[in-house]
XYZ file of C-alpha atoms in Angstrom:
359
model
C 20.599 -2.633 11.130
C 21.795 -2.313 7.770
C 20.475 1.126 5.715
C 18.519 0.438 2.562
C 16.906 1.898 0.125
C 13.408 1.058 0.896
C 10.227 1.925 -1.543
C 6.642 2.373 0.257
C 3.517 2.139 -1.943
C 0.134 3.287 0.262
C -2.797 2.618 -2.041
C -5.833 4.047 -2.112
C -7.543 1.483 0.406
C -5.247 2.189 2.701
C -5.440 6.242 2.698
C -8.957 6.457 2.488
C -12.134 6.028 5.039
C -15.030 3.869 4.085
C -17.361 6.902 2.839
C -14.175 7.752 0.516
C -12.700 10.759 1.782
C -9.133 10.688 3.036
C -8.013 9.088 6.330
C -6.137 11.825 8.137
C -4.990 10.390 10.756
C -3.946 6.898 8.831
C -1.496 9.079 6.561
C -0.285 10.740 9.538
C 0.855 7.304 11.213
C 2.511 6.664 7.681
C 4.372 9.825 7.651
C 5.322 8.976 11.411
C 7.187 5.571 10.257
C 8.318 7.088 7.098
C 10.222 10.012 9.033
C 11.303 7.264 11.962
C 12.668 4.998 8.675
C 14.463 8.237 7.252
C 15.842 8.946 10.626
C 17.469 5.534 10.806
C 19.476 6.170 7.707
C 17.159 4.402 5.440
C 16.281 6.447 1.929
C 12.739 6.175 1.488
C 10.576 6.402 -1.644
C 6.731 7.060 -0.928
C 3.981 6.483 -4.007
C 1.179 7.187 -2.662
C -2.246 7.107 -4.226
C -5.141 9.850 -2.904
C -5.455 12.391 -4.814
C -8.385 11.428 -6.274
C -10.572 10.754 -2.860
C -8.597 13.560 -1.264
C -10.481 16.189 -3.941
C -13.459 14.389 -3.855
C -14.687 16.803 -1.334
C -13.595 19.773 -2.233
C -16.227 20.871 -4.971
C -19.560 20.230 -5.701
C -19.963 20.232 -9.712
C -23.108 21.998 -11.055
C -23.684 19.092 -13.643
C -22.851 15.531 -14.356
C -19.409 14.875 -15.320
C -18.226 11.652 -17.332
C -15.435 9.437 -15.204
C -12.600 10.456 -17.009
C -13.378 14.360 -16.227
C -14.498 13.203 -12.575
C -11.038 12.090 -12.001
C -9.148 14.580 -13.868
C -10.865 17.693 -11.677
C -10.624 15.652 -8.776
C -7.462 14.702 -9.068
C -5.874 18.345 -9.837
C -7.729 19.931 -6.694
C -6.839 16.805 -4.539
C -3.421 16.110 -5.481
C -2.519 19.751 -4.271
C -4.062 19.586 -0.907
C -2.405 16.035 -0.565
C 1.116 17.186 -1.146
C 0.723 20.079 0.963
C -0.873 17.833 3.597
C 2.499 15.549 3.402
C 4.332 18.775 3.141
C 2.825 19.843 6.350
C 3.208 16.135 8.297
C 7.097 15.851 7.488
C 8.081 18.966 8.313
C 7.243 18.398 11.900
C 10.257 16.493 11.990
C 12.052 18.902 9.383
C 12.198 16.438 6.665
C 12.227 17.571 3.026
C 9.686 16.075 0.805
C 9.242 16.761 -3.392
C 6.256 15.705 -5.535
C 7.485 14.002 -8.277
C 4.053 13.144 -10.964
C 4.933 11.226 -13.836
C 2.791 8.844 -16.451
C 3.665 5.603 -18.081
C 4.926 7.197 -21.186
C 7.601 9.300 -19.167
C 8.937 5.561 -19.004
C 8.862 5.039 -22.806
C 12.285 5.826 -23.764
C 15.489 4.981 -21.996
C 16.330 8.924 -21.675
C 13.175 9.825 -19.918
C 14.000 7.177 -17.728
C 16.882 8.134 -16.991
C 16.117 11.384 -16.296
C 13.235 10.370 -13.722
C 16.245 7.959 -12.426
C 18.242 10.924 -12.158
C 15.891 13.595 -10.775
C 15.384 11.175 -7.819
C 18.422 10.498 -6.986
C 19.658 14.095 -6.615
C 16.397 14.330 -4.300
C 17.881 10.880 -1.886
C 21.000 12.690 -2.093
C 19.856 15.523 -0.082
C 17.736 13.911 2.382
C 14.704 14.627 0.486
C 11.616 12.001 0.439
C 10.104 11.682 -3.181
C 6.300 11.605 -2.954
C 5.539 9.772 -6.043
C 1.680 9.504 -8.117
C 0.654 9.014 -11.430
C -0.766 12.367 -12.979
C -3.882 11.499 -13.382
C -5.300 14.761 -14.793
C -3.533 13.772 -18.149
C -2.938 9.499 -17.614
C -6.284 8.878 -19.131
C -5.729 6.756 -22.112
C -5.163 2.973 -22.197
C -1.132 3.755 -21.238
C -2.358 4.228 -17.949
C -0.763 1.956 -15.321
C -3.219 -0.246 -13.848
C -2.995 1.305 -10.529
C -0.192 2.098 -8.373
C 1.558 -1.183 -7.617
C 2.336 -0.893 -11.252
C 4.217 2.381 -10.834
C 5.651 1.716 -7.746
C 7.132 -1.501 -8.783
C 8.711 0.309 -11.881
C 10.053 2.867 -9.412
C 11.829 0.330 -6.867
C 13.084 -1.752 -9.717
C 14.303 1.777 -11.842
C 15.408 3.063 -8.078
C 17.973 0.054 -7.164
C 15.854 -0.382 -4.429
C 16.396 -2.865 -2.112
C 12.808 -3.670 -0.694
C 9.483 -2.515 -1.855
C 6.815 -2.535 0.492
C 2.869 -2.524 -1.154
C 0.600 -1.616 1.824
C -3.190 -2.493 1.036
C -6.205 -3.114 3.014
C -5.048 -7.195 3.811
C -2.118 -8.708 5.646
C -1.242 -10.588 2.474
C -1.448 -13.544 0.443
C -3.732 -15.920 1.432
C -3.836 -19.890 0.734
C -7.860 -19.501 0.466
C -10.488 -17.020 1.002
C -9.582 -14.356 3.587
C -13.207 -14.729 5.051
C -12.441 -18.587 6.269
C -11.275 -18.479 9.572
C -9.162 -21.288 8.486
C -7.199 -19.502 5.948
C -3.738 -18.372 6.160
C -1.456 -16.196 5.127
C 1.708 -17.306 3.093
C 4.614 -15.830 4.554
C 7.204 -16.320 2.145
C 7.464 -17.059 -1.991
C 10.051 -18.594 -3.585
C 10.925 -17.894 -7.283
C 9.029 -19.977 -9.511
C 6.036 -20.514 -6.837
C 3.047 -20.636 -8.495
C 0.007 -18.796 -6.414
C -2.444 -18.748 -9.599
C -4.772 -21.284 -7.046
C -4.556 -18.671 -4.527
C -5.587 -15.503 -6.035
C -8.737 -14.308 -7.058
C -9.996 -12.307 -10.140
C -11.671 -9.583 -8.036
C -10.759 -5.583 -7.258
C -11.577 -4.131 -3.891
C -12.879 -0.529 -2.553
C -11.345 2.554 -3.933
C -8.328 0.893 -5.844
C -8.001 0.399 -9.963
C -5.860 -3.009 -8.977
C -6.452 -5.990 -6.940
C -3.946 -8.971 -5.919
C -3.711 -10.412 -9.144
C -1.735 -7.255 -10.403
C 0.137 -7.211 -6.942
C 1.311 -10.705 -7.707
C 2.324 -9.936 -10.788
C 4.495 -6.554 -10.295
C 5.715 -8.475 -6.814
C 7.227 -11.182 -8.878
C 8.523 -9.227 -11.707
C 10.576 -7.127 -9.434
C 11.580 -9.975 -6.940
C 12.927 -11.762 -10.501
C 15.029 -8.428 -10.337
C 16.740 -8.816 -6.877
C 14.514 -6.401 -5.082
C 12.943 -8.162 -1.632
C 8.849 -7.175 -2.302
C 6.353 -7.346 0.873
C 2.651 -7.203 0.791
C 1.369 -6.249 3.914
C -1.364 -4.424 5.729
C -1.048 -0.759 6.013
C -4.226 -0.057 8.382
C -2.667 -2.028 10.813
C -0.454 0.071 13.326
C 3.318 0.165 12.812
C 3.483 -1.553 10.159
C 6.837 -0.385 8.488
C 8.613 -0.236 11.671
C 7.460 -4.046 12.710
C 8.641 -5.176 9.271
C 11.899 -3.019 10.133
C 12.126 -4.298 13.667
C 10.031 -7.498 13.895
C 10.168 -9.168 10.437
C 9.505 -12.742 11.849
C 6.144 -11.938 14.160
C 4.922 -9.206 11.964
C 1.886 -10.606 9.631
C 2.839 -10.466 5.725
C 3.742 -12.033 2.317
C 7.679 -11.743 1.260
C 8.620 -12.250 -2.158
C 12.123 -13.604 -1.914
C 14.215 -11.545 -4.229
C 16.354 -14.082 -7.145
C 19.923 -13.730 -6.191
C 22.332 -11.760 -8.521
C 18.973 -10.061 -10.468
C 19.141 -8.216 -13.471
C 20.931 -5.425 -15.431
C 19.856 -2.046 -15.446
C 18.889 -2.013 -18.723
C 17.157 -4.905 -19.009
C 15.111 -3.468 -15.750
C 14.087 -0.935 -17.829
C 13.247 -3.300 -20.567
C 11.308 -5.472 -18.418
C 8.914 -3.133 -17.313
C 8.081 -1.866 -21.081
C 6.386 -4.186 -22.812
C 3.191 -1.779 -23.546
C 5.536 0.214 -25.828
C 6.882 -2.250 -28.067
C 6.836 -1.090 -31.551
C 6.722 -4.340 -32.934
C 6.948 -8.100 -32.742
C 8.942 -10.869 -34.042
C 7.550 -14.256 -34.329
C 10.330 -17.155 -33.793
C 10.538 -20.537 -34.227
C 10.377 -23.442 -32.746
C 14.388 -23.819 -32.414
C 14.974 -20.887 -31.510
C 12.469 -20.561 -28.613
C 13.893 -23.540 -27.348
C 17.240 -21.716 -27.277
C 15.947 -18.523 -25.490
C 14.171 -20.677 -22.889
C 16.998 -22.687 -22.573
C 20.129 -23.182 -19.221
C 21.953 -20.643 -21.479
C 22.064 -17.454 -22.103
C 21.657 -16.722 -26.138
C 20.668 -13.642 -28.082
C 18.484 -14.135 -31.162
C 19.596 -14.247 -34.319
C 17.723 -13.590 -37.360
C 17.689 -16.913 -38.920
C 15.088 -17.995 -35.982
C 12.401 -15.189 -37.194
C 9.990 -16.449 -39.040
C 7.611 -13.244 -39.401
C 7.983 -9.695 -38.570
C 5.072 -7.312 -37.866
C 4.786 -3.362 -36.960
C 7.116 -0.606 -38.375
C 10.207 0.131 -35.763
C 13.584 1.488 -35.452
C 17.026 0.231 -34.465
C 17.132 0.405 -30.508
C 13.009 0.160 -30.183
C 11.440 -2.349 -27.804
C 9.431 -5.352 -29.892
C 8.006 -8.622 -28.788
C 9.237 -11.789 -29.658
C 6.653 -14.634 -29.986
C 6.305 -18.508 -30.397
C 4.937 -20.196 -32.933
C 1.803 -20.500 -30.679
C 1.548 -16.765 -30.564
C 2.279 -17.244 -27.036
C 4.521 -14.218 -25.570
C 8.526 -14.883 -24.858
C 10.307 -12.518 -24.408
C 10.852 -8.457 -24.731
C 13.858 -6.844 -26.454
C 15.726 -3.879 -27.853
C 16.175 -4.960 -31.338
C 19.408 -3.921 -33.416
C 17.556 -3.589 -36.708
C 15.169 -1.719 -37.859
C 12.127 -3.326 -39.298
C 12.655 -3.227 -43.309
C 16.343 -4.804 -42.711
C 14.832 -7.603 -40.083
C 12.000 -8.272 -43.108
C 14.573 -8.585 -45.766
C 17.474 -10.613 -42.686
C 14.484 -13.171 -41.693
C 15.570 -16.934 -41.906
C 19.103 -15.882 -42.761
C 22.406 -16.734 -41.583
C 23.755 -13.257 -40.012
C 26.280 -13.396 -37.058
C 24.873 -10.016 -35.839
C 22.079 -10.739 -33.298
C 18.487 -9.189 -34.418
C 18.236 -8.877 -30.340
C 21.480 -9.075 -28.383
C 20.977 -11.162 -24.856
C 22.035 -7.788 -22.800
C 19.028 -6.361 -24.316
C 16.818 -9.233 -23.735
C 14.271 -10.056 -20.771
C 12.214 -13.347 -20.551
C 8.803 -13.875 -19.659
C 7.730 -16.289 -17.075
């Protein structure tokens, strides 16, 4: 069996029971095929959502509290007692583990990311698992990732990681509602298959997401090489059966696109909510981007440039439907791409190694 690199997101319907308190003994099993994964040579990343539920019991407040300060005391009493509960689970089989909170802007410039990048890495190095959440007592502003498949999918793709496995409350992706006993799940997706007729517009129990974002971070970071799986995490051994038993073991596999993407442009994919400004392109041009080829953008295809940025910030690049293309570092800053607009410049106002197309 070959040793991966293997990121595990448990979210919040998995971890919790159904009055909304934690599940004890479900995050034991976890940290029981987490530690028999990290035995096996495997590095394992674990985001794992619960802090939230796991401090929902801990006080009783003496007066109503909005939901943002609901989930910011919740979250700082419960976040402690679930890293020391992890803490407490893997060192019965003397394994190392380090909380590592971070928030979506600790992603908004290629230094921080590197630094997470780094930080992590020294922690694999030395045999320690990284217990990964979103700080919730200060991620409450609109930069907030939509739940934890969003962070987790950032982490595999930022991590090299070869598989990332999102455990929820269903065995997968289903070709119809999951209450017909006639309905299926899909077991594998191919790039480019479209599942918009499959998934529904709907959240479920204690999570912020619901499959829709799932879908959406699964296919990003398949388009980036990295093997996703959606799978159920209340049912029993299931890491080790998709270890062990990948063929009978229930599930939805996002098959990875072969050769991927730079690491650059992996961190450039998964930054669009901090571009700084947008370039609108035309019609030629968008043909060219879209196009067998790979082509950087040159500034007499910009039509219109909105937003004040730097050289090296991320901006948008749109059609002349307004419709979203592409994101990109942009070699100008935003007075010189104003005054280059519609000319004839060999220098690229986005280079393709700093480019990533939308889907």
């Amino acid at each position: 069996m070959n040793k991966k690199r293997i990121v595990v997101k448990v979210g919040s319907n998995v971890l919790t029971r159904d009055d909304g308190r934690l599940d004890i003994t479900r995050i034991s099993a976890i940290v029981d095929q987490t530690a028999w994964l990290h035995g096996h040579g495997h590095e394992v990343i674990l985001v794992s959502s619960g802090a939230v539920a796991s401090g929902r019991g801990e006080l009783k407040v003496q007066r109503r509290l909005d939901s943002v300060s609901q989930r910011q005391l919740y979250s700082a009493l419960g976040q402690a007692k679930l890293i020391n509960l992890y803490y407490d689970l893997f060192r019965e089989y003397h394994i190392h583990v380090g909380q590592v909170l971070t928030m979506k802007e600790s992603f908004a410039t290629r230094r921080e990311y590197l630094n997470q990048r780094a930080c992590m890495n020294v922690m694999l190095e030395n045999g320690v698992v990284p217990i990964v959440n979103e700080n919730d007592t200060v991620s409450v502003t609109e930069l907030m990732f939509t739940d934890n498949d969003e962070l987790s999918g950032l982490i595999a793709s930022m991590m090299g990681a070869d598989t990332l496995i999102i455990l929820s409350n269903i065995d997968g992706i289903y070709n119809g509602s999951p209450k017909d006993p006639e309905t299926e799940v899909i077991r594998t997706v191919h790039p480019g298959h479209d599942l918009s007729e499959y998934i529904r517009q709907e959240r479920s129990g204690f999570g912020r997401g619901g499959m829709t974002t799932k879908c959406n971070i699964a296919r990003k970071v398949a388009e980036e090489g990295i093997k996703v799986i959606i799978a159920n995490g209340k049912r029993d051994h299931i890491l080790t059966d998709l270890v062990l038993h990948p063929e009978t073991t229930l599930h939805t596999e996002f098959i990875p696109l072969a050769g991927g993407v730079s690491g650059i442009k992996k961190w450039i994919a998964h930054s669009d909510s901090f571009a700084k400004g947008v370039l609108h392109i035309n019609r030629n041009a968008a043909k060219a981007l879209c196009g067998d080829t790979a082509v950087s953008l040159l500034p007499v295809g910009v039509t219109q440039v909105e937003g004040d940025f730097e050289e090296g910030d991320l901006v948008s690049i749109l059609d002349e439907d307004g419709k979203r293309l592409a994101i990109g570092r942009t070699a100008y800053d935003s007075d010189t791409a104003r005054s280059s607009a519609g000319q004839h410049d060999r220098k690229p106002i986005v280079h393709y190694d700093y480019l990533y197309l939308d889907n």
